[in-house]
Short mmCIF file of C-alpha atoms and ligand atoms in Angstrom, two decimals:
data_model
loop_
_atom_site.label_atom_id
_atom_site.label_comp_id
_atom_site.label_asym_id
_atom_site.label_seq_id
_atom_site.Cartn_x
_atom_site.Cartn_y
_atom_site.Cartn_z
CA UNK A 1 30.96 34.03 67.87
CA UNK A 2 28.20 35.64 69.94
CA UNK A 3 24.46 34.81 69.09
CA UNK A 4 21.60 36.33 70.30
CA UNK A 5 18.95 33.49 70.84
CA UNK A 6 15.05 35.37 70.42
CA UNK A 7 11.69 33.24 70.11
CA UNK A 8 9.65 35.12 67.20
CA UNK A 9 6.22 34.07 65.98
CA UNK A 10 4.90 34.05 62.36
CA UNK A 11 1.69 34.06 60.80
CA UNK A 12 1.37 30.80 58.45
CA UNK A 13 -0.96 32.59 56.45
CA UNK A 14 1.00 35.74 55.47
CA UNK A 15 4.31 35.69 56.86
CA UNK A 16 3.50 38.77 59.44
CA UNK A 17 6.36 38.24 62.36
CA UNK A 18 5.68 39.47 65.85
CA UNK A 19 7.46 39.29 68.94
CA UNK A 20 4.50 37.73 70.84
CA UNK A 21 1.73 35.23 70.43
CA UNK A 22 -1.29 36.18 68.64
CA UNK A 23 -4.80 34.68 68.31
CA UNK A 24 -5.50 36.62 65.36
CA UNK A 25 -3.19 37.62 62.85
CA UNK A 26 -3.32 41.82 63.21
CA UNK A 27 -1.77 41.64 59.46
CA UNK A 28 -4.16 39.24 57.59
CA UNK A 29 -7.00 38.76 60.41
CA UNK A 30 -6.95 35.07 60.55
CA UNK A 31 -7.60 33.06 63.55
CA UNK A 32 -5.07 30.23 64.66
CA UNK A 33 -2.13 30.89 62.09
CA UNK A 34 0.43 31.62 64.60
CA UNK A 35 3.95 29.41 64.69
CA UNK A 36 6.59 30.18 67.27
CA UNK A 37 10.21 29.74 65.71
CA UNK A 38 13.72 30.27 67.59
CA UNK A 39 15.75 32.13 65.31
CA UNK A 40 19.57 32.28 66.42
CA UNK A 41 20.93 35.02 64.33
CA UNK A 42 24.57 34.90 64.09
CA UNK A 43 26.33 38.09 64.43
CA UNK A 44 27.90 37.56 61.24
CA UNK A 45 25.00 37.25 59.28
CA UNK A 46 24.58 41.05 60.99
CA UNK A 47 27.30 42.04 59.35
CA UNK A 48 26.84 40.43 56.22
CA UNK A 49 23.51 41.89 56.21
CA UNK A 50 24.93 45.67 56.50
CA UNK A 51 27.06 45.34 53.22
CA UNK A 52 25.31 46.95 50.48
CA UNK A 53 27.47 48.77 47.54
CA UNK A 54 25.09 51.22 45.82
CA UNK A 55 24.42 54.63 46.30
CA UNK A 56 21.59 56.98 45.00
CA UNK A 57 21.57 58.26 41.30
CA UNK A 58 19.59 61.06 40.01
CA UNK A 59 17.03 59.32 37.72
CA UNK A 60 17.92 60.85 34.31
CA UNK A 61 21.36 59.25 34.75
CA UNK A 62 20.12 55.63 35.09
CA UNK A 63 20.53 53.97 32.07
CA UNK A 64 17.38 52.21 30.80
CA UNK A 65 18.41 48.98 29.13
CA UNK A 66 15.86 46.61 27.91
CA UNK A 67 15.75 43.62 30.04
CA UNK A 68 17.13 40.46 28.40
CA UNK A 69 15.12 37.46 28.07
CA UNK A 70 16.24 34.01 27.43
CA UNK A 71 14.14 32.07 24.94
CA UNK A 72 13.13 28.51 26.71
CA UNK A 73 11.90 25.43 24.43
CA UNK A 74 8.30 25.76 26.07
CA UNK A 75 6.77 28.61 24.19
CA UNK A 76 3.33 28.16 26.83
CA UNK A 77 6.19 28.77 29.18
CA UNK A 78 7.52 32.21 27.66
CA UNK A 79 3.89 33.01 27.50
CA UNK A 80 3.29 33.15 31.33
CA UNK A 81 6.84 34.25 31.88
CA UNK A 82 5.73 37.03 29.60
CA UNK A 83 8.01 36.60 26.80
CA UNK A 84 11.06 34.48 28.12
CA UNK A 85 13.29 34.38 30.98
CA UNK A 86 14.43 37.75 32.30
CA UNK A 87 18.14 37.73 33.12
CA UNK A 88 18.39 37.77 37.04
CA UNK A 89 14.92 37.19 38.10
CA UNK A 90 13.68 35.14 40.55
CA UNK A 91 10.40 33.07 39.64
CA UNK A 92 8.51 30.36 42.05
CA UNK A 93 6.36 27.57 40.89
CA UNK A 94 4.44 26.70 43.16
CA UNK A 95 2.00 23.42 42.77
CA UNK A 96 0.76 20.79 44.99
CA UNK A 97 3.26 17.26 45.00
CA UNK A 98 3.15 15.42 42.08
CA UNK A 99 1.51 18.10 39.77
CA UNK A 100 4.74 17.49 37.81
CA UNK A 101 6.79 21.04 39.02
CA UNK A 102 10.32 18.67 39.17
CA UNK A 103 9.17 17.51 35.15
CA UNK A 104 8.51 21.21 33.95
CA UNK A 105 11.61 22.23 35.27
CA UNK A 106 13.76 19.38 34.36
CA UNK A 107 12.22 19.19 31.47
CA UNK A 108 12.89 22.55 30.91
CA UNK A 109 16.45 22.50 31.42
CA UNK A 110 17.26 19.22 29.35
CA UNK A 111 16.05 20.52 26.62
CA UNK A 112 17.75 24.38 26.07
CA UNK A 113 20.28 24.64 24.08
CA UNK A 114 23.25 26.22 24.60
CA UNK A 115 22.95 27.24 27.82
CA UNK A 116 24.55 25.70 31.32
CA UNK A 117 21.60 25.16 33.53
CA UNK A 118 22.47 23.93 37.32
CA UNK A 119 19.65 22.14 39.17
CA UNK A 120 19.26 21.42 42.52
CA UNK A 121 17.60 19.14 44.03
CA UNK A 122 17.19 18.64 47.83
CA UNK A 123 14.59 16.53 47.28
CA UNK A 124 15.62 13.85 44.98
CA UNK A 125 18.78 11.63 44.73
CA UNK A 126 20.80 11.91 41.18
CA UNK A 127 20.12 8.74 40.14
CA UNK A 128 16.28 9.28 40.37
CA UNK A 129 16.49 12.42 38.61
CA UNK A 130 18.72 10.57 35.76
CA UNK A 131 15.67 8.30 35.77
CA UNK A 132 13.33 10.86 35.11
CA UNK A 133 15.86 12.75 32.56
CA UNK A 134 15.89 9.42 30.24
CA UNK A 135 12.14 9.19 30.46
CA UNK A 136 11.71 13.02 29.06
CA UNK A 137 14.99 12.68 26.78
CA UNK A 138 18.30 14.59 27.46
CA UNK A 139 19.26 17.06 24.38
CA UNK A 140 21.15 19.39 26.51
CA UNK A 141 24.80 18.15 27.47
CA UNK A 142 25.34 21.03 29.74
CA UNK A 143 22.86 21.01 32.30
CA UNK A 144 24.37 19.89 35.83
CA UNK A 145 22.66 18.03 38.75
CA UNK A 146 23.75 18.81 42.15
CA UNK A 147 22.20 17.43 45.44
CA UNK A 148 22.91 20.19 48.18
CA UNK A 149 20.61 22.33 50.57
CA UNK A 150 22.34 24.37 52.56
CA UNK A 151 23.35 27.27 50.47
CA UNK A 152 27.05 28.88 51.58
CA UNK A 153 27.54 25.37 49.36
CA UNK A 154 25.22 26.56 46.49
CA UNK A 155 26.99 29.92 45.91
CA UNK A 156 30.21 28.07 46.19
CA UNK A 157 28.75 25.94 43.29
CA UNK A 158 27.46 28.07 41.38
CA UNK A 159 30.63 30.20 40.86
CA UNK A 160 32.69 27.40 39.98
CA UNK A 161 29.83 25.92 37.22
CA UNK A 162 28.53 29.57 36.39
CA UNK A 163 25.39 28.53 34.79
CA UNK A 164 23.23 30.49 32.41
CA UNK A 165 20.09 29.40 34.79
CA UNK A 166 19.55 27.70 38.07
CA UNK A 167 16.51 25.84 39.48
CA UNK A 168 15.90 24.86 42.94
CA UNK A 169 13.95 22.06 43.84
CA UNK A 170 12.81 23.33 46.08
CA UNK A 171 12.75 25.91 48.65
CA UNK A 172 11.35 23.99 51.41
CA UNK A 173 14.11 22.26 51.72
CA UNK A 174 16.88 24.79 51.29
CA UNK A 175 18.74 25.66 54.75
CA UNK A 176 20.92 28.42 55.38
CA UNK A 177 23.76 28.64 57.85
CA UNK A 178 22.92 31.99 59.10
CA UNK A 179 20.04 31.07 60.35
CA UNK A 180 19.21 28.39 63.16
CA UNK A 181 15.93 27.13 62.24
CA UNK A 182 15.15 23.73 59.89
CA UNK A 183 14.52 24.07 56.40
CA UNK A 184 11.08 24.38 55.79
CA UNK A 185 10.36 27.04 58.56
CA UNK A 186 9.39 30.32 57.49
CA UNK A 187 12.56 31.73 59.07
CA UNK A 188 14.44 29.30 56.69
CA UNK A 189 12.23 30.31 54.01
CA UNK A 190 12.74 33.79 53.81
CA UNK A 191 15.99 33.96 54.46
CA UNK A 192 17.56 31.16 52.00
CA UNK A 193 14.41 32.73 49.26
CA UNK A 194 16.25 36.34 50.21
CA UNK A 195 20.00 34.76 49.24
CA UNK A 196 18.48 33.60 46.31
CA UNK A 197 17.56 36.94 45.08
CA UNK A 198 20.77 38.22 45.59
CA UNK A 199 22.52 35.67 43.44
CA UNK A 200 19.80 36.22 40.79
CA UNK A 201 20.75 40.24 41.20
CA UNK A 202 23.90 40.11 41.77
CA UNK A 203 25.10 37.79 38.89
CA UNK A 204 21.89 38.58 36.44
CA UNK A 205 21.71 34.88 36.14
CA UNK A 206 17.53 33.98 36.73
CA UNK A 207 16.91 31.14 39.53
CA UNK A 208 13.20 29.37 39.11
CA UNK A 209 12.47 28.17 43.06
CA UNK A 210 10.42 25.33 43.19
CA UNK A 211 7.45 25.82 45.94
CA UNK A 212 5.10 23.16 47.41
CA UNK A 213 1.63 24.22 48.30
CA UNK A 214 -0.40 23.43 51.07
CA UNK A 215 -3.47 21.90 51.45
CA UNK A 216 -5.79 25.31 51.16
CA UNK A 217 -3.57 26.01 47.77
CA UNK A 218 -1.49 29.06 49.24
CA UNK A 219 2.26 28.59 49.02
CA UNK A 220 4.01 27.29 51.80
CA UNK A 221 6.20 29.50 53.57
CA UNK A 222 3.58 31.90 52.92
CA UNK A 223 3.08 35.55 50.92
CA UNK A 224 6.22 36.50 52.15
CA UNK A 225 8.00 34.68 49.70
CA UNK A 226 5.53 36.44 46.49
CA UNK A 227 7.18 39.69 47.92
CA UNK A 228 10.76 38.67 47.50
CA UNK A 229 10.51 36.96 43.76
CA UNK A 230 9.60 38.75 40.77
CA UNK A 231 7.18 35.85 39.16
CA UNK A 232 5.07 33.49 40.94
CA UNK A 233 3.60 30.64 38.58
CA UNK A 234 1.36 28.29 39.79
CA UNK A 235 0.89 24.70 38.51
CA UNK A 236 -2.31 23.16 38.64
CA UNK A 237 -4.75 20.60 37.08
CA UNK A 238 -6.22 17.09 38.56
CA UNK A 239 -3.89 14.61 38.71
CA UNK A 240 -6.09 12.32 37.20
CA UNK A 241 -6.66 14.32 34.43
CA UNK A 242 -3.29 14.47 31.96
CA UNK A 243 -3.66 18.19 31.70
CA UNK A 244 -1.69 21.22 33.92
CA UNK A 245 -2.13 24.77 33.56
CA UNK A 246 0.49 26.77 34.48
CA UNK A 247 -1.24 30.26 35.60
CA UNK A 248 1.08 33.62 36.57
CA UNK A 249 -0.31 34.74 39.85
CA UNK A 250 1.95 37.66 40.04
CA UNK A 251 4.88 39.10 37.09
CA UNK A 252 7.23 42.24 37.37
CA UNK A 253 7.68 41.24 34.27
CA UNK A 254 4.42 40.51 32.22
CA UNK A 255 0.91 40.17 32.76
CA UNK A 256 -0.54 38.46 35.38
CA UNK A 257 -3.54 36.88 33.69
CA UNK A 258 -1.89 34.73 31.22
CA UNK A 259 -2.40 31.03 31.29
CA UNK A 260 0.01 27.87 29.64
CA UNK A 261 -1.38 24.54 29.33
CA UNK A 262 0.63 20.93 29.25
CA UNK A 263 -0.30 17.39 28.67
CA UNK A 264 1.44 15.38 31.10
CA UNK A 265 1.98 11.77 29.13
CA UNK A 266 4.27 8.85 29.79
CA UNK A 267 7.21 10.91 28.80
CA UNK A 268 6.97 13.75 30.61
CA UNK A 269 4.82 17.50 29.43
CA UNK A 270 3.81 18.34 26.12
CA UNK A 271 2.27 21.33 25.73
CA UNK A 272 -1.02 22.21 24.25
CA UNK A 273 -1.12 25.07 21.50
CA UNK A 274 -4.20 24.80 20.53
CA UNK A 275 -6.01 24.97 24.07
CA UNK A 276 -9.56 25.64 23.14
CA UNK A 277 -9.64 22.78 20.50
CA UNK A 278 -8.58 20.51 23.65
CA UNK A 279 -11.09 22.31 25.93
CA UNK A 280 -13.92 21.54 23.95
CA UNK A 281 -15.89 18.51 25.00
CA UNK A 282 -15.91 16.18 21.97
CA UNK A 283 -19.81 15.26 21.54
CA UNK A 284 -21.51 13.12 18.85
CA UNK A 285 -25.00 13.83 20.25
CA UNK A 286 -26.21 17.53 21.50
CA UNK A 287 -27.47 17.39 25.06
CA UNK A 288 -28.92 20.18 26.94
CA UNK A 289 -27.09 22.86 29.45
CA UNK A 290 -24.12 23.08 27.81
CA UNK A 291 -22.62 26.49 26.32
CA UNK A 292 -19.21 27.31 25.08
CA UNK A 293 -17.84 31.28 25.98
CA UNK A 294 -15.17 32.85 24.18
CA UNK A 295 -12.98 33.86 27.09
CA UNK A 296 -10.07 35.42 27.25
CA UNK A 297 -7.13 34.40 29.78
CA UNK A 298 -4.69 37.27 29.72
CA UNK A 299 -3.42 38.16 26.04
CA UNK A 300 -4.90 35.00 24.65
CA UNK A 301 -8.75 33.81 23.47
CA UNK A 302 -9.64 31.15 24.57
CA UNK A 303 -13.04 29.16 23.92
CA UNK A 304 -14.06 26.91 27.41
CA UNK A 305 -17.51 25.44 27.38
CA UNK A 306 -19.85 25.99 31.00
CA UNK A 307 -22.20 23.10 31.51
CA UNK A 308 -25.17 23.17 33.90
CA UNK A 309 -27.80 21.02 35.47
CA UNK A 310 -30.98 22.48 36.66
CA UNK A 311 -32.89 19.83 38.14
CA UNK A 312 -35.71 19.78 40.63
CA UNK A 313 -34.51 20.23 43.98
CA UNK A 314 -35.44 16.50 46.02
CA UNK A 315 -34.96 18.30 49.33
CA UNK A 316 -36.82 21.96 50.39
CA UNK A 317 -33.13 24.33 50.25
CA UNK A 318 -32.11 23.58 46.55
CA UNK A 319 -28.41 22.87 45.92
CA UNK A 320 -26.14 25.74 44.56
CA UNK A 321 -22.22 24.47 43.71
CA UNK A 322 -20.15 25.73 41.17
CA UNK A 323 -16.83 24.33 40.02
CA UNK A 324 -14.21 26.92 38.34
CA UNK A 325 -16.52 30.02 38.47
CA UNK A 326 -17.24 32.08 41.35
CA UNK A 327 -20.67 30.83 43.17
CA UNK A 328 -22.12 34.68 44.34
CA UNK A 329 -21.47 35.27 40.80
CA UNK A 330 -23.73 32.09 39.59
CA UNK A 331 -26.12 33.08 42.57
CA UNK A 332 -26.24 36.11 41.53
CA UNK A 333 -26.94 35.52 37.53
CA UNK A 334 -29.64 33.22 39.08
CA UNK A 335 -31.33 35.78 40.91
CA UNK A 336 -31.19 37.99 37.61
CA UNK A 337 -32.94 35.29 35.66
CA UNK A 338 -35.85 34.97 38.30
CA UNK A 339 -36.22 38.31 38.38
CA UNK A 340 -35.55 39.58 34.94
CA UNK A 341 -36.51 37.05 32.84
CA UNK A 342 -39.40 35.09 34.97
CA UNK A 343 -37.63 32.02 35.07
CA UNK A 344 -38.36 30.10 38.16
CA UNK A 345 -35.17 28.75 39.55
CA UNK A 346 -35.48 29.62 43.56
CA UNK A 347 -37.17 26.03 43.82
CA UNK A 348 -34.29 23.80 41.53
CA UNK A 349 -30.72 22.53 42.28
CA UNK A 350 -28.37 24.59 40.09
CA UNK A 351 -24.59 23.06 39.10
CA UNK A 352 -22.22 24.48 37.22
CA UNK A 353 -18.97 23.52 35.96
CA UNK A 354 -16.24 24.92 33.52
CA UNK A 355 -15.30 21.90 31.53
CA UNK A 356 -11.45 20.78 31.30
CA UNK A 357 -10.67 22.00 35.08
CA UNK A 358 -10.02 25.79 34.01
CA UNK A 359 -11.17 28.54 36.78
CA UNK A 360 -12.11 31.90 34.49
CA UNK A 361 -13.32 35.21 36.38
CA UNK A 362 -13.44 36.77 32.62
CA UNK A 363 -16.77 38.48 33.35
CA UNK A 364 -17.60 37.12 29.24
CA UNK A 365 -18.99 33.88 31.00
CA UNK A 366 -21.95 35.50 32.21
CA UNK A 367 -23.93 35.15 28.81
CA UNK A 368 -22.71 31.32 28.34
CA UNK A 369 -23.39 30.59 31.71
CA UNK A 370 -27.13 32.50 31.59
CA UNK A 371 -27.29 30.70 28.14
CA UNK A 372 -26.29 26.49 29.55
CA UNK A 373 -28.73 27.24 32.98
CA UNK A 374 -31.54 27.92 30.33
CA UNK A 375 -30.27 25.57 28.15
CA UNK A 376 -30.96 22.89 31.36
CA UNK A 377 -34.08 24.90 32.57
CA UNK A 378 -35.32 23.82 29.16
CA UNK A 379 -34.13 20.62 28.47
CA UNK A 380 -32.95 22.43 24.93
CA UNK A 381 -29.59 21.97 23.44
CA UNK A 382 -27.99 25.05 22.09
CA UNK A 383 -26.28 24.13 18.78
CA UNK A 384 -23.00 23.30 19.56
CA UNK A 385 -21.24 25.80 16.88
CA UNK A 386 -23.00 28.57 19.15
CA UNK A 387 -20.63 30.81 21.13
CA UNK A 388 -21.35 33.50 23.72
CA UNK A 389 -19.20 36.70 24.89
CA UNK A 390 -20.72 39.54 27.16
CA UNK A 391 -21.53 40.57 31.06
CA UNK A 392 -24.60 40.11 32.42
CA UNK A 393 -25.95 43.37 34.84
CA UNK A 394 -28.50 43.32 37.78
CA UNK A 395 -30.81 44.58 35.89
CA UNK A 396 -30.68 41.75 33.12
CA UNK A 397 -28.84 44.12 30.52
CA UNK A 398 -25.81 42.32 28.36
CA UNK A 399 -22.99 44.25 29.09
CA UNK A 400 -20.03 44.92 26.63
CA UNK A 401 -16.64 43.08 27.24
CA UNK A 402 -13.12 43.90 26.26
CA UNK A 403 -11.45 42.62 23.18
CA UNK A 404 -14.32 41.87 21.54
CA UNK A 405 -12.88 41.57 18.27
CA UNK A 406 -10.24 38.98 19.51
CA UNK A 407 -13.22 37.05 20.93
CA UNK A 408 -15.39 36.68 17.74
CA UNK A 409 -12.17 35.99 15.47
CA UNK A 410 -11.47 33.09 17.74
CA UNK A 411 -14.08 31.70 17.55
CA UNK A 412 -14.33 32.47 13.71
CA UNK A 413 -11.03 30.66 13.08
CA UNK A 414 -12.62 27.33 15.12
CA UNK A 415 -15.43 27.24 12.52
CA UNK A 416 -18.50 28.43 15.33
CA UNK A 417 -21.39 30.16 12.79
CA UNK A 418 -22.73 32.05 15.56
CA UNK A 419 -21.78 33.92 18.42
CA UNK A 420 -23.80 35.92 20.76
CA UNK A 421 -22.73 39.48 21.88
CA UNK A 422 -23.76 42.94 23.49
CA UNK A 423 -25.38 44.98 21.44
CA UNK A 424 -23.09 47.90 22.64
CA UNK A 425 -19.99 45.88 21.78
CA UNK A 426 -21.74 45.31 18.38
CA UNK A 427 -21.40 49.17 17.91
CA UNK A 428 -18.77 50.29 14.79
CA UNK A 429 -18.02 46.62 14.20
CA UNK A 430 -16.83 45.54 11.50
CA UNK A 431 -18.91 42.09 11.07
CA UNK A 432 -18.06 41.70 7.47
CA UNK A 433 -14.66 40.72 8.07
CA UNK A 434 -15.86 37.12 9.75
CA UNK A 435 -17.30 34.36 8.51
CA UNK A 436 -19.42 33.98 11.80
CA UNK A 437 -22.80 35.31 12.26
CA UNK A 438 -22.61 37.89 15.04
CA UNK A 439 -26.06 38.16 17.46
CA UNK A 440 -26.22 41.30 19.30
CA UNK A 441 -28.24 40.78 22.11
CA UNK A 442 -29.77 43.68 24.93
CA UNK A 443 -30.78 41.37 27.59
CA UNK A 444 -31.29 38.48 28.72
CA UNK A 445 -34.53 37.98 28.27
CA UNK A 446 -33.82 38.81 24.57
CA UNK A 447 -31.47 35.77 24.32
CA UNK A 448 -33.71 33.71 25.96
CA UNK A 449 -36.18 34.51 23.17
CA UNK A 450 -33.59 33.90 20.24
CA UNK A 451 -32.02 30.66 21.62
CA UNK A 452 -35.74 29.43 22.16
CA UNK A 453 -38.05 31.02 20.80
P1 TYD B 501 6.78 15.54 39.56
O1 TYD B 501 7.45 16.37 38.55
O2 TYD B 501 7.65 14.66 40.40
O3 TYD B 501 5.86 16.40 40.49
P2 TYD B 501 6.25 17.45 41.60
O4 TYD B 501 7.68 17.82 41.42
O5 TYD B 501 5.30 18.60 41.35
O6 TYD B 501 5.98 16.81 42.91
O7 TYD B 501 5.71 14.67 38.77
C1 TYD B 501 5.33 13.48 39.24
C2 TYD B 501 4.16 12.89 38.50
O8 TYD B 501 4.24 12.98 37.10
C3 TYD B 501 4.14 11.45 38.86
O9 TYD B 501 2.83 11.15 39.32
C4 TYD B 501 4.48 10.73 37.60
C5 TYD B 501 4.11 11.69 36.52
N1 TYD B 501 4.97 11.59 35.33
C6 TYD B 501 4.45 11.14 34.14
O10 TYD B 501 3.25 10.81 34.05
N2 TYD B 501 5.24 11.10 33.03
C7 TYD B 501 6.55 11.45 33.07
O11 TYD B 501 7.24 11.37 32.03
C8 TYD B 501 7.09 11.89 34.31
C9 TYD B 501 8.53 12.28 34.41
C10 TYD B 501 6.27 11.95 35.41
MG1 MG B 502 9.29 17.40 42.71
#
């Protein structure tokens, strides 16, 4: 068989192949990304490549069937799936190691009923995954382990088992024949990610890919692989912490904002319903600088509660950091607080965290955040049935947010008596319907004056 034997480079970053060295990406712009790969492509994976069956059709002829969605036992999971498993996609969860990806899935899988799931491993042995399959509790009989990575093997599996759902586990260390190159490369990558698809398409069966993540928390083996799948799902949390969210980054299928959140616990995930019950600090005492927003993450309300500390800076340049919200934001409603509202931060350290490791850009938090820095400033608590829900604007205005109505019932339902708001949300709404008192506010110097007087 002849091969053609070529050196091609590839971005790390974003998956942009060239034929020569670069310094800088031309694709992405970053400096230093550039890997040099030898990819031997056989001729037959030429011709494989060239095989393709269909053939245009005038649009009014294509039939427009609903797409079919499988049902799996984690209802957060159908949430950021958005609404089940679509027959013959191809999803990747990415996470850093030992977020608990291999548990979700497995997990997953053990427990469905009535459907043949066929799960791959590369990484694990079958007795360790066994292991981890008593710890979680098997309740599905038909779900098959199988320790392969080179994939002409896979297919060759998969017809003889035809499953209802495969998982990988995980891409990195999938290799295909048709390309020279070990697994893990990008090469490898895209092209094993690529034969994936086509099994998902070809046999409408969905395949979840399993994805590690590198140190700066992109996906290894780069963008190139978000093109090719339909979903991307990422799993994050602490590790110390017991709690994972499981975030969509990207859906053909659903919205991208949505948000799941687990429990990880000594056997295996359970996931958390009730997310801002969890999310709320428990607190016998009030203490200053803390606020809670009602948020919402995709089709769902959720309350999350922003603490600050404003202290006096020790050193002359005060401290700015900012944990799960965007610091030229909090810079920003800092500067609009000096300026607006005459409250002398420039000179004090500002931190701010969102509690419960959650990362919002819901521009809602403004007002909570404005509210737990002045809060600090003050040394005042803010009652702790208190809940906040608008934008904040340069000019120290309260801007209105979306779903406003979703916000305030959420907060309703979780027994808060007050809840801060713009007064043009507070337009043609129907207050009488909650038990909560709603505060329209203009600016922020107004809710300065009615959380302090
Ligand atoms: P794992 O699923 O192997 O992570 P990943 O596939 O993302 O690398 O999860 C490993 C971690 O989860 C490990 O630190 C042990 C912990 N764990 C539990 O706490 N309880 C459990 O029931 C299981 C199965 C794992
Ligand atoms: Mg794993």
């Amino acid at each position: 068989m002849a091969t053609k034997e070529k050196s091609v480079f590839f971005c790390k970053s974003c998956g942009n192949e060239s034929p020569k060295w670069f310094g800088k990406c031309p694709a992405c712009g970053e400096w230093n990304t550039c890997v040099e790969e030898k990819e031997v492509r056989s001729k037959k994976q030429e011709d494989r490549r060239q095989k393709t069956e269909v053939v245009p059709m005038p649009i009014k002829e294509i039939t427009n069937a609903e797409e079919q969605r499988i049902t799996l036992p984690f209802e957060e999971l159908n949430r950021v799936l958005g609404g089940g498993l679509v027959l013959g996609s191809l999803v990747l969860v990415g996470g850093e190691p030992g977020i608990g990806k291999s548990t979700l899935l497995l997990q997953t899988a053990l427990q469905l009923s009535g459907k043949r799931v066929l799960y791959i491993s590369g990484e694990e042995s079958q007795n360790q995954i066994k292991m981890r399959a008593d710890r979680v509790g098997i309740h599905n009989e038909n779900c098959l382990i199988l320790t392969e990575t080179d994939t002409k093997e896979i297919l060759k599996h998969f017809k003889d088992v035809q499953p209802d759902i495969v998982i990988i586990d995980s891409i990195q260390t999938l290799s295909s024949p048709y390309v020279d190159a070990t697994a893990g490369t990008i090469s490898q990558i895209r092209e094993t990610a690529a034969e994936m698809n086509k099994i998902a398409k070809t046999y409408q069966v969905p395949v979840f890919l399993i994805g590690h993540i590198t140190k700066d928390g992109s996906i290894a083996g780069p963008k190139i692989l978000e093109h090719i799948v339909d979903t991307v799902l990422q799993f994050e949390g602490d590790r110390h912490y017991g709690f994972r969210i499981l975030r969509t980054i990207k859906n053909r299928f659903g919205s991208a904002s949505e948000l799941g959140i687990f429990e990880m616990n000594a056997n295996g995930l359970r996931e958390v319903t009730n997310p801002s019950e969890f999310l709320l600090s428990q607190r016998d005492e009030e203490v200053s600088g803390i606020a809670i927003a009602a948020t919402m993450e995709g089709q769902r309300p959720m309350l999350i509660e922003t603490q600050a500390l404003v202290s006096t800076a020790a050193y002359g340049t005060p401290q700015r950091s900012s944990t799960g919200f965007d610091t030229r934001r909090m810079n920003m409603l800092l500067a609009v607080l000096e300026k607006r509202a005459g409250f002398r931060l420039s000179m004090k350290d500002v931190f701010l965290n969102i509690a419960g490791g959650i990362r919002s850009d819901d521009p809602a938090l403004d007002l909570s955040v404005v509210a737990a820095v002045l809060s600090s400033n003050a040394d005042i608590p803010i009652d702790n049935r208190t809940a906040f829900a608008a934008e904040v604007g340069l000019s120290g205005e309260i801007r209105a947010v979306t779903r406003i109505e979703a916000r305030i019932a959420e907060a309703d339902k979780l027994g808060f008596e007050k809840i801060f708001i713009s007064k043009y949300n507070a337009k043609g709404l129907d207050t009488q319907r909650f038990h909560i008192e709603v505060v329209p506010v203009a600016t922020v110097y107004d809710l300065a004056t009615e959380l302090f007087g």
